[in-house]
Amino acid sequence: MKLVVVESPAKAKTIEKYLGPGYRVLASYGHVRDLPPKDGSVDPDSGFAMEWETYADKARQLKAITDEAKKATSLILATDPDREGEAISWHVQEVLRKRKALPADVERVTFNAITKATVTEAMKHPRALDEDLIDAYRARRALDYLVGFTLSPVLWRKLPGAKSAGRVQSVALRLIVDREREIELFRAQEYWSVQALMESDGQEFLARLIRFKGEKVDRLSIGDEGTALAAKAAVEAGRFSVASVETRPLTRNPPPPFTTSTLQQEAARKLGFSASHTMRIAQALYEDGSITYMRTDGVQMAPEAVSAARKAVATRFDAGYVPDKPRHYETKAKNAQEAHEAIRPTDFSRDRAGSGDHARLYDLVFKRALASQMASARLERTTAELVDGTGQTALRATGQVVLFPGFLALYEEGRDDEQDEEARRLPRLREGDAPAKKKVIAEQHFTQPPPRYSEASLVKKMEELGIGRPSTYAAILQTLTDRGYVVLEKNRFLPEESGRLLTAFLERFFERYVSYDFTAHLEDELDDISGGRAQWQA
């Protein structure tokens, strides 16, 4: 009998059904042991030797695995296909070795989708445990322990009420606090906009003032009401005709299928999900066999998935929506073994899965993956300039027309900012036309401070800076909220006094630990270890 170990019981049940007799599949229920939170769990003077301790609540599970392992002819470690999954497999192996219950034959098997075809195919290609990935995990765990264990006791003494400081968590908190400081230092500047509502061929459009008294007008040029009213009067008095019309063709290509971080960003924008909620739902969809593995930096899809997507596009739309050649996306991830396939449906003929939030997230994954293999959208961007008889006052109207929607017929990426005026529709304008002027509007505005981070924009910023890894973002944001360092108000992060104090304290006495460059450099070094380019104890 062969013993297969996976993380979750739901997965264990499904996989045992796929593999049939001769296999026993058990779940480890996630990690089985960790470094105990006491002094001496990592010894830097003895080559970073680590004292691991099994979780008390995993005793029953580990006993079941041990009992089965003693009877098994071989052990197949089939935990998730990433750094954490590799670590869990290694921990299970080490626990069994200690208990003298490790079968002579140990294999590691990975698959990125829980379908019968994928699982049975993966079983034909076992490998050994990836020592480089395990070393990267150990280095990360030792670092986190040493940083947390060095800083936290100091905090407890010096900052009553501070819960803890973590290697990545403290840097994410600093981003939120820095943004709040920017907002507080911000001084609003008054400016005015002058726009005319025009009409041509029964269609209304807006044109904004770009020249007044022969001088160019920028967004902040008009700084007071007097000037604004004078400009408004000049537009009201002028007779405007179209001086030039410039039309530029424009092509928009579809975004690649989701990675972990782009899924978290888009689910926050479009569905209002928190990063941790998105990951919970995605995990369930993965275990249900609906989507591929949801922790990935990869943007490419397997060749058979690309073919299936192209076929589905042709069926849903028509051949004109299928590009001549399959689209190929490049992954930015440094390490091939961590660049799995993008998140996609396991079956492109299935456009629905689950109900409630599960169905909504699946719909997002399905549409994004399908759109990634669709034709580009063809648009036409038009800029029309209208000048009065004196040539001293000019207006500009911009807009775009969709000539062929391509992928936009199915999916448009969400944005963190508001739509710009480019996206408006314009009537067909020709040089010499004199559109009717309906009314002129002068509006007062004030420059806005930078916005507070939403979950989507914070995840994006952390990814840009190279802080943390997509698989850890959800947990980091959750920790900051749970520890009371930040609160979410109207879906934006607001630092609490304790969070601000902690950041100020760390910046003053432990500057290195909250430096963006230092943290990003550590992530690069961890990537080098998992890619086999560096030694973890060095």
Coordinates of C-alpha atoms in Angstrom, one line a residue:
M1 CA 0.0 0.0 0.0
K2 CA 1.2 3.5 -0.8
L3 CA 0.6 6.3 1.6
V4 CA -0.1 9.8 0.1
V5 CA 0.0 12.9 2.3
V6 CA -1.7 16.1 1.2
E7 CA -2.7 19.3 3.2
S8 CA -6.4 19.3 3.4
P9 CA -9.0 16.7 4.1
A10 CA -11.2 17.8 1.2
K11 CA -8.3 17.3 -1.1
A12 CA -7.5 13.9 0.5
K13 CA -11.0 12.6 -0.1
T14 CA -11.0 13.6 -3.8
I15 CA -7.5 12.3 -4.5
E16 CA -8.1 9.0 -2.9
K17 CA -11.2 8.6 -5.1
Y18 CA -9.0 9.4 -8.2
L19 CA -6.2 7.0 -7.3
G20 CA -8.3 4.0 -6.3
P21 CA -7.3 0.9 -4.4
G22 CA -3.6 0.4 -3.3
Y23 CA -3.5 4.1 -2.1
R24 CA -4.3 5.6 1.3
V25 CA -4.5 9.4 1.2
L26 CA -4.3 11.3 4.5
A27 CA -4.3 15.1 5.3
S28 CA -1.7 16.9 7.4
Y29 CA -4.1 19.8 8.0
G30 CA -1.4 22.3 7.0
H31 CA 1.9 22.7 8.9
V32 CA 2.6 20.1 11.5
R33 CA 5.4 21.8 13.4
D34 CA 7.1 25.1 14.0
L35 CA 9.8 26.9 16.0
P36 CA 8.5 27.3 19.6
P37 CA 8.3 31.0 20.6
K38 CA 11.1 30.7 23.2
D39 CA 14.7 31.7 23.4
G40 CA 17.1 29.3 21.7
S41 CA 14.8 27.9 19.0
V42 CA 17.4 29.1 16.4
D43 CA 21.1 29.0 17.3
P44 CA 23.1 31.3 15.0
D45 CA 26.4 30.1 16.5
S46 CA 25.7 26.5 15.5
G47 CA 25.0 27.0 11.8
F48 CA 21.5 28.2 12.6
A49 CA 20.5 24.9 14.1
M50 CA 16.7 24.8 14.7
E51 CA 14.7 23.2 17.4
W52 CA 11.3 22.3 15.9
E53 CA 8.2 21.4 18.0
T54 CA 5.1 19.6 16.7
Y55 CA 1.8 21.4 17.2
A56 CA -0.2 19.9 20.0
D57 CA -3.4 20.1 18.0
K58 CA -1.8 18.0 15.2
A59 CA -1.0 15.0 17.5
R60 CA -4.0 12.9 16.4
Q61 CA -3.3 13.6 12.7
L62 CA 0.4 12.8 13.0
K63 CA -0.4 9.5 14.9
A64 CA -2.7 8.5 12.0
I65 CA 0.0 9.3 9.4
T66 CA 2.7 7.5 11.5
D67 CA 0.5 4.4 11.9
E68 CA -0.2 4.2 8.2
A69 CA 3.5 5.0 7.3
K70 CA 4.6 1.9 9.3
K71 CA 2.5 -0.3 7.1
A72 CA 3.2 1.5 3.8
T73 CA 5.6 0.3 1.1
S74 CA 6.2 3.9 0.0
L75 CA 5.4 7.5 1.0
I76 CA 4.2 10.0 -1.6
L77 CA 4.3 13.6 -0.4
A78 CA 1.7 15.5 -2.5
T79 CA 1.4 18.8 -0.7
D80 CA 0.9 22.1 -2.5
P81 CA 3.4 22.9 -5.3
D82 CA 5.1 25.9 -3.7
R83 CA 7.7 26.8 -1.0
E84 CA 5.2 26.2 1.8
G85 CA 4.1 22.9 0.4
E86 CA 7.7 21.7 0.0
A87 CA 8.3 22.7 3.7
I88 CA 5.2 20.8 4.9
S89 CA 6.4 17.7 3.0
W90 CA 9.8 18.0 4.5
H91 CA 8.4 18.4 8.0
V92 CA 6.2 15.3 7.6
Q93 CA 9.2 13.3 6.4
E94 CA 11.4 14.5 9.3
V95 CA 8.7 13.7 11.9
L96 CA 8.3 10.2 10.5
R97 CA 12.1 9.8 10.4
K98 CA 12.3 10.7 14.1
R99 CA 9.6 8.2 14.9
K100 CA 11.4 5.5 12.9
A101 CA 8.3 5.2 10.7
L102 CA 9.7 6.5 7.4
P103 CA 9.3 4.0 4.5
A104 CA 12.4 3.3 2.5
D105 CA 10.8 4.8 -0.7
V106 CA 9.9 8.5 -0.4
E107 CA 8.7 10.5 -3.4
R108 CA 7.4 14.0 -4.0
V109 CA 4.6 14.7 -6.4
T110 CA 3.1 18.1 -7.4
F111 CA 0.1 19.1 -9.4
N112 CA -1.5 22.5 -9.9
A113 CA -5.1 21.4 -10.4
I114 CA -7.2 18.7 -8.7
T115 CA -8.7 16.9 -11.7
K116 CA -8.4 13.2 -12.3
A117 CA -6.3 13.7 -15.5
T118 CA -3.8 16.1 -13.7
V119 CA -3.4 14.0 -10.6
T120 CA -2.9 10.7 -12.4
E121 CA -0.4 12.3 -14.8
A122 CA 1.5 13.8 -11.9
M123 CA 1.7 10.4 -10.2
K124 CA 3.7 9.2 -13.2
H125 CA 6.4 11.8 -12.6
P126 CA 7.6 11.7 -9.0
R127 CA 10.8 13.5 -7.9
A128 CA 12.9 14.0 -4.8
L129 CA 12.2 16.8 -2.3
D130 CA 13.6 20.1 -3.6
E131 CA 16.4 20.8 -1.1
D132 CA 16.9 24.4 -2.4
L133 CA 13.2 25.3 -1.7
I134 CA 13.4 23.7 1.7
D135 CA 16.6 25.7 2.5
A136 CA 14.8 28.9 1.4
Y137 CA 11.9 28.1 3.7
R138 CA 14.4 27.4 6.6
A139 CA 16.2 30.7 6.0
R140 CA 12.9 32.6 5.9
R141 CA 11.7 30.9 9.1
A142 CA 15.0 31.6 10.9
L143 CA 14.9 35.2 9.8
D144 CA 11.3 35.8 10.9
Y145 CA 12.0 34.1 14.2
L146 CA 15.2 36.1 14.9
V147 CA 13.7 39.4 13.8
G148 CA 10.5 38.8 15.8
F149 CA 12.4 37.5 18.8
T150 CA 14.9 40.3 18.8
L151 CA 12.4 43.1 18.4
S152 CA 9.3 41.9 20.3
P153 CA 10.7 41.7 23.8
V154 CA 12.2 45.2 23.4
L155 CA 8.8 46.5 22.2
W156 CA 7.0 44.9 25.2
R157 CA 9.4 46.7 27.6
K158 CA 9.5 50.1 25.8
L159 CA 6.0 50.3 24.2
P160 CA 3.3 49.0 26.5
G161 CA 0.5 47.5 24.5
A162 CA 2.6 46.7 21.4
K163 CA 1.9 43.1 20.4
S164 CA 4.7 42.2 18.1
A165 CA 6.9 43.2 15.2
G166 CA 7.5 41.1 12.1
R167 CA 10.0 41.2 9.3
V168 CA 7.4 42.0 6.5
Q169 CA 4.5 43.1 8.7
S170 CA 6.5 46.1 10.1
V171 CA 7.4 47.3 6.6
A172 CA 3.8 47.0 5.4
L173 CA 2.7 49.0 8.5
R174 CA 5.3 51.6 7.6
L175 CA 3.8 52.0 4.2
I176 CA 0.4 52.8 5.7
V177 CA 1.9 55.2 8.3
D178 CA 4.0 57.0 5.7
R179 CA 1.0 57.6 3.6
E180 CA -0.9 59.0 6.6
R181 CA 1.9 61.4 7.3
E182 CA 1.9 62.5 3.6
I183 CA -1.9 63.2 3.9
E184 CA -1.4 65.2 7.1
L185 CA 1.4 67.3 5.6
F186 CA -0.6 67.9 2.4
R187 CA -1.8 71.5 1.8
A188 CA -4.8 71.7 -0.6
Q189 CA -4.4 74.2 -3.5
E190 CA -7.5 75.9 -5.0
Y191 CA -8.0 75.7 -8.8
W192 CA -10.9 76.2 -11.2
S193 CA -12.0 74.4 -14.3
V194 CA -14.0 76.0 -17.1
Q195 CA -15.9 73.7 -19.4
A196 CA -18.5 74.3 -22.2
L197 CA -21.4 71.8 -22.8
M198 CA -21.6 71.7 -26.6
E199 CA -24.0 69.9 -29.0
S200 CA -23.5 68.5 -32.5
D201 CA -25.9 66.3 -34.4
G202 CA -28.1 66.0 -31.4
Q203 CA -25.2 64.6 -29.2
E204 CA -23.9 66.5 -26.2
F205 CA -20.2 66.6 -25.3
L206 CA -17.9 68.6 -23.0
A207 CA -15.0 70.8 -24.1
R208 CA -12.6 72.2 -21.6
L209 CA -10.8 75.5 -21.7
I210 CA -7.2 75.2 -22.9
R211 CA -6.3 78.7 -24.0
F212 CA -7.4 82.0 -22.4
K213 CA -6.2 85.5 -23.5
G214 CA -3.8 83.7 -25.8
E215 CA -2.1 81.9 -22.9
K216 CA -2.1 78.1 -22.4
V217 CA -4.4 76.9 -19.6
D218 CA -3.2 73.9 -17.5
R219 CA -5.1 72.1 -14.7
L220 CA -3.8 74.5 -12.0
S221 CA -3.5 77.7 -14.1
I222 CA -6.8 79.3 -12.9
G223 CA -6.3 79.7 -9.1
D224 CA -9.1 82.1 -8.1
E225 CA -12.8 82.8 -8.7
G226 CA -12.2 86.2 -10.4
T227 CA -10.0 84.7 -13.2
A228 CA -12.4 81.8 -13.5
L229 CA -15.4 84.1 -14.1
A230 CA -13.6 86.2 -16.6
A231 CA -12.6 83.0 -18.5
K232 CA -16.2 81.8 -18.3
A233 CA -17.5 85.1 -19.7
A234 CA -15.0 84.9 -22.6
V235 CA -16.2 81.4 -23.5
E236 CA -19.8 82.5 -23.2
A237 CA -19.1 85.5 -25.6
G238 CA -17.1 83.5 -28.1
R239 CA -18.4 81.9 -31.3
F240 CA -16.5 78.6 -31.5
S241 CA -15.8 76.5 -34.6
V242 CA -13.7 73.3 -35.0
A243 CA -10.2 74.2 -35.9
S244 CA -8.7 70.7 -36.0
V245 CA -9.7 67.1 -35.5
E246 CA -7.0 64.5 -34.8
T247 CA -8.0 60.9 -34.9
R248 CA -5.5 58.2 -33.7
P249 CA -6.1 54.5 -33.9
L250 CA -5.5 52.7 -30.7
T251 CA -5.1 49.1 -29.8
R252 CA -5.7 47.6 -26.3
N253 CA -4.4 44.2 -25.5
P254 CA -5.9 42.0 -22.9
P255 CA -4.2 41.6 -19.5
P256 CA -2.6 38.2 -18.7
P257 CA -4.5 35.7 -16.6
F258 CA -4.4 36.2 -12.8
T259 CA -1.4 35.7 -10.5
T260 CA -2.1 35.6 -6.7
S261 CA -1.6 39.4 -6.3
T262 CA -3.6 40.5 -9.4
L263 CA -6.4 38.2 -8.3
Q264 CA -6.4 39.9 -4.8
Q265 CA -6.3 43.4 -6.4
E266 CA -9.1 42.7 -8.9
A267 CA -11.4 40.9 -6.3
A268 CA -10.9 43.9 -4.0
R269 CA -11.8 46.4 -6.8
K270 CA -14.7 44.5 -8.4
L271 CA -16.1 42.4 -5.6
G272 CA -15.1 44.3 -2.5
F273 CA -13.3 41.1 -1.1
S274 CA -10.5 41.4 1.4
A275 CA -7.3 39.6 0.4
S276 CA -7.8 36.9 3.0
H277 CA -11.4 36.3 1.9
T278 CA -10.3 36.0 -1.7
M279 CA -7.7 33.4 -0.7
R280 CA -10.2 31.4 1.3
I281 CA -12.6 31.3 -1.6
A282 CA -9.9 30.6 -4.2
Q283 CA -8.6 27.7 -2.0
A284 CA -12.1 26.2 -1.9
L285 CA -12.4 26.5 -5.7
Y286 CA -9.0 24.9 -6.1
E287 CA -9.8 22.0 -3.8
D288 CA -13.1 21.6 -5.6
G289 CA -11.2 21.1 -8.9
S290 CA -12.6 24.2 -10.5
I291 CA -9.4 26.3 -10.8
T292 CA -5.7 25.8 -10.8
Y293 CA -3.4 26.4 -7.8
M294 CA -4.0 29.9 -6.5
R295 CA -0.6 30.8 -5.1
T296 CA 1.5 31.7 -8.2
D297 CA 3.6 34.4 -9.7
G298 CA 3.1 32.9 -13.2
V299 CA 1.1 34.4 -16.0
Q300 CA 1.5 31.7 -18.6
M301 CA -1.1 28.9 -19.2
A302 CA -0.4 25.3 -20.2
P303 CA -0.5 24.8 -24.1
E304 CA -3.6 22.6 -23.7
A305 CA -5.4 25.3 -21.7
V306 CA -4.5 27.9 -24.3
S307 CA -6.1 25.7 -27.0
A308 CA -9.2 25.1 -24.9
A309 CA -9.5 28.9 -24.2
R310 CA -9.2 29.7 -28.0
K311 CA -11.9 27.1 -28.7
A312 CA -14.2 28.5 -26.1
V313 CA -13.7 32.0 -27.5
A314 CA -14.7 30.9 -31.0
T315 CA -17.8 29.1 -29.6
R316 CA -18.9 32.0 -27.4
F317 CA -18.2 34.8 -29.9
D318 CA -16.9 34.1 -33.4
A319 CA -13.6 33.5 -35.2
G320 CA -12.9 37.2 -35.5
Y321 CA -12.4 37.3 -31.7
V322 CA -9.7 34.7 -31.8
P323 CA -6.2 36.2 -32.5
D324 CA -4.2 34.6 -35.3
K325 CA -1.5 33.2 -33.0
P326 CA -2.0 32.1 -29.3
R327 CA -1.0 34.9 -26.9
H328 CA 2.1 34.2 -24.9
Y329 CA 2.8 35.9 -21.5
E330 CA 6.2 36.1 -19.8
T331 CA 6.5 35.6 -16.1
K332 CA 8.7 38.0 -14.1
A333 CA 9.4 35.5 -11.3
K334 CA 13.1 34.7 -10.9
N335 CA 12.7 31.0 -10.2
A336 CA 11.2 28.6 -12.6
Q337 CA 10.0 26.2 -9.9
E338 CA 8.0 29.0 -8.3
A339 CA 6.5 30.3 -11.5
H340 CA 3.6 27.9 -11.8
E341 CA 0.8 28.3 -14.3
A342 CA -1.4 31.4 -13.9
I343 CA -4.8 31.0 -12.1
R344 CA -7.3 29.7 -14.6
P345 CA -10.4 27.4 -14.8
T346 CA -9.5 23.7 -15.1
D347 CA -12.3 23.4 -17.7
F348 CA -13.0 26.3 -20.2
S349 CA -16.4 24.7 -21.2
R350 CA -17.7 25.4 -17.7
D351 CA -18.5 29.1 -17.2
R352 CA -20.1 28.7 -13.8
A353 CA -19.0 27.0 -10.6
G354 CA -20.3 27.1 -7.0
S355 CA -22.7 29.7 -5.6
G356 CA -22.5 33.0 -3.8
D357 CA -19.0 34.4 -3.4
H358 CA -17.5 31.2 -4.9
A359 CA -19.5 31.8 -8.1
R360 CA -18.5 35.5 -8.3
L361 CA -14.8 34.8 -7.9
Y362 CA -14.9 31.9 -10.4
D363 CA -16.6 34.2 -12.9
L364 CA -13.8 36.7 -12.5
V365 CA -11.1 34.0 -13.0
F366 CA -12.9 32.5 -15.9
K367 CA -13.5 35.8 -17.8
R368 CA -9.9 37.0 -17.1
A369 CA -8.3 33.8 -18.4
L370 CA -10.6 33.6 -21.4
A371 CA -10.1 37.3 -22.3
S372 CA -6.3 36.7 -22.1
Q373 CA -6.6 34.6 -25.3
M374 CA -8.9 37.0 -27.2
A375 CA -8.3 39.5 -30.0
S376 CA -7.2 43.1 -29.1
A377 CA -9.7 45.8 -28.9
R378 CA -9.5 48.4 -31.7
L379 CA -10.4 52.0 -30.7
E380 CA -10.2 55.4 -32.2
R381 CA -9.2 58.3 -30.0
T382 CA -10.3 61.7 -31.2
T383 CA -9.1 65.1 -30.0
A384 CA -11.0 68.2 -31.4
E385 CA -9.9 71.8 -30.8
L386 CA -12.5 74.6 -31.0
V387 CA -11.3 78.2 -31.4
D388 CA -13.3 81.4 -31.1
G389 CA -13.1 84.2 -33.8
T390 CA -10.3 86.1 -32.0
G391 CA -8.1 83.0 -31.7
Q392 CA -7.5 84.1 -28.1
T393 CA -9.8 81.4 -26.5
A394 CA -9.7 77.7 -27.3
L395 CA -11.5 74.6 -26.1
R396 CA -10.6 70.9 -26.4
A397 CA -12.8 67.9 -26.5
T398 CA -11.5 64.4 -26.3
G399 CA -13.2 61.0 -26.5
Q400 CA -12.9 57.6 -27.9
V401 CA -14.9 55.2 -30.0
V402 CA -14.7 51.4 -29.8
L403 CA -14.4 50.2 -33.4
F404 CA -14.1 46.5 -32.5
P405 CA -14.4 45.4 -28.8
G406 CA -12.3 42.3 -28.9
F407 CA -11.6 41.1 -25.4
L408 CA -13.5 44.1 -24.0
A409 CA -16.7 42.3 -25.0
L410 CA -16.0 39.9 -22.1
Y411 CA -13.7 41.7 -19.6
E412 CA -12.4 45.1 -18.6
E413 CA -9.8 45.4 -15.9
G414 CA -10.8 47.4 -12.8
R415 CA -9.0 50.7 -11.9
D416 CA -8.0 52.3 -8.6
D417 CA -8.6 55.7 -10.0
E418 CA -11.6 57.4 -11.7
Q419 CA -12.2 57.1 -15.4
D420 CA -10.5 59.9 -17.4
E421 CA -12.1 62.2 -20.0
E422 CA -10.5 60.2 -22.8
A423 CA -13.1 57.4 -22.3
R424 CA -16.0 59.7 -23.2
R425 CA -17.9 59.4 -26.5
L426 CA -17.7 62.2 -29.0
P427 CA -20.0 62.9 -31.9
R428 CA -18.4 62.9 -35.4
L429 CA -16.8 66.4 -35.8
R430 CA -15.3 68.0 -38.9
E431 CA -13.2 71.0 -39.4
G432 CA -15.2 74.2 -39.8
D433 CA -18.2 72.8 -37.8
A434 CA -19.8 75.2 -35.4
P435 CA -21.4 73.1 -32.6
A436 CA -24.1 74.8 -30.5
K437 CA -23.0 76.0 -27.1
K438 CA -25.6 74.9 -24.4
K439 CA -24.0 76.3 -21.3
V440 CA -20.6 77.1 -19.7
I441 CA -19.6 75.8 -16.3
A442 CA -16.9 77.2 -14.0
E443 CA -16.1 74.9 -11.1
Q444 CA -14.0 75.3 -8.0
H445 CA -11.7 72.3 -7.1
F446 CA -9.0 71.6 -4.6
T447 CA -6.0 69.4 -5.1
Q448 CA -6.5 66.1 -3.3
P449 CA -4.0 64.4 -0.9
P450 CA -2.7 61.0 -2.0
P451 CA -5.4 58.4 -1.2
R452 CA -5.0 56.0 1.7
Y453 CA -4.2 52.5 0.7
S454 CA -7.0 50.1 -0.1
E455 CA -6.2 46.3 0.0
A456 CA -5.7 46.3 -3.7
S457 CA -3.4 49.3 -3.9
L458 CA -1.3 48.1 -0.9
V459 CA -0.8 44.7 -2.4
K460 CA 0.2 46.4 -5.6
K461 CA 2.7 48.6 -3.8
M462 CA 4.2 45.7 -1.9
E463 CA 4.6 43.8 -5.1
E464 CA 6.2 46.8 -6.8
L465 CA 8.7 47.2 -3.9
G466 CA 9.4 43.4 -3.8
I467 CA 8.3 43.2 -0.1
G468 CA 6.9 39.8 1.0
R469 CA 5.5 37.3 -1.5
P470 CA 2.0 37.0 -3.0
S471 CA 1.3 33.9 -0.9
T472 CA 1.9 36.0 2.3
Y473 CA 0.1 39.3 1.5
A474 CA -3.3 38.2 2.8
A475 CA -1.9 37.0 6.1
I476 CA 0.2 40.1 6.6
L477 CA -2.8 42.5 6.1
Q478 CA -4.9 40.3 8.4
T479 CA -2.2 40.4 11.1
L480 CA -2.0 44.2 11.0
T481 CA -5.8 44.5 11.5
D482 CA -5.9 41.7 14.2
R483 CA -3.2 43.3 16.3
G484 CA -5.0 46.6 16.2
Y485 CA -2.2 48.5 14.4
V486 CA -4.6 49.6 11.6
V487 CA -8.3 49.7 10.9
L488 CA -10.2 49.5 7.7
E489 CA -12.4 52.5 7.1
K490 CA -14.5 52.6 3.9
N491 CA -12.1 49.9 2.5
R492 CA -9.0 52.0 3.2
F493 CA -6.3 51.4 5.8
L494 CA -6.0 54.0 8.6
P495 CA -3.2 53.6 11.1
E496 CA -4.1 53.5 14.8
E497 CA -2.0 55.4 17.3
S498 CA -0.3 52.1 18.4
G499 CA 0.7 51.4 14.7
R500 CA 2.1 54.9 14.4
L501 CA 4.0 54.6 17.7
L502 CA 5.4 51.2 16.7
T503 CA 6.6 52.5 13.3
A504 CA 8.2 55.7 14.8
F505 CA 10.0 53.5 17.4
L506 CA 11.3 51.0 14.8
E507 CA 12.4 53.9 12.5
R508 CA 14.3 55.5 15.3
F509 CA 16.0 52.5 16.8
F510 CA 15.8 49.6 14.3
E511 CA 15.8 51.6 11.0
R512 CA 17.2 48.6 9.0
Y513 CA 14.3 46.4 9.9
V514 CA 11.7 48.7 8.4
S515 CA 13.8 49.8 5.4
Y516 CA 12.0 49.0 2.1
D517 CA 15.3 48.2 0.4
F518 CA 16.6 45.9 3.1
T519 CA 13.4 43.9 3.1
A520 CA 13.2 43.7 -0.7
H521 CA 16.9 42.7 -0.8
L522 CA 16.2 39.8 1.7
E523 CA 13.4 38.6 -0.6
D524 CA 15.9 38.5 -3.5
E525 CA 18.4 36.6 -1.4
L526 CA 15.7 34.1 -0.4
D527 CA 14.8 33.7 -4.1
D528 CA 18.5 33.0 -4.8
I529 CA 18.5 30.2 -2.2
S530 CA 15.3 28.6 -3.6
G531 CA 16.9 28.9 -7.1
G532 CA 20.0 27.1 -5.9
R533 CA 22.2 30.2 -6.4
A534 CA 23.1 30.8 -2.7
Q535 CA 23.6 28.9 0.5
W536 CA 21.1 29.5 3.2
Q537 CA 23.4 29.6 6.2
A538 CA 25.9 31.9 4.5

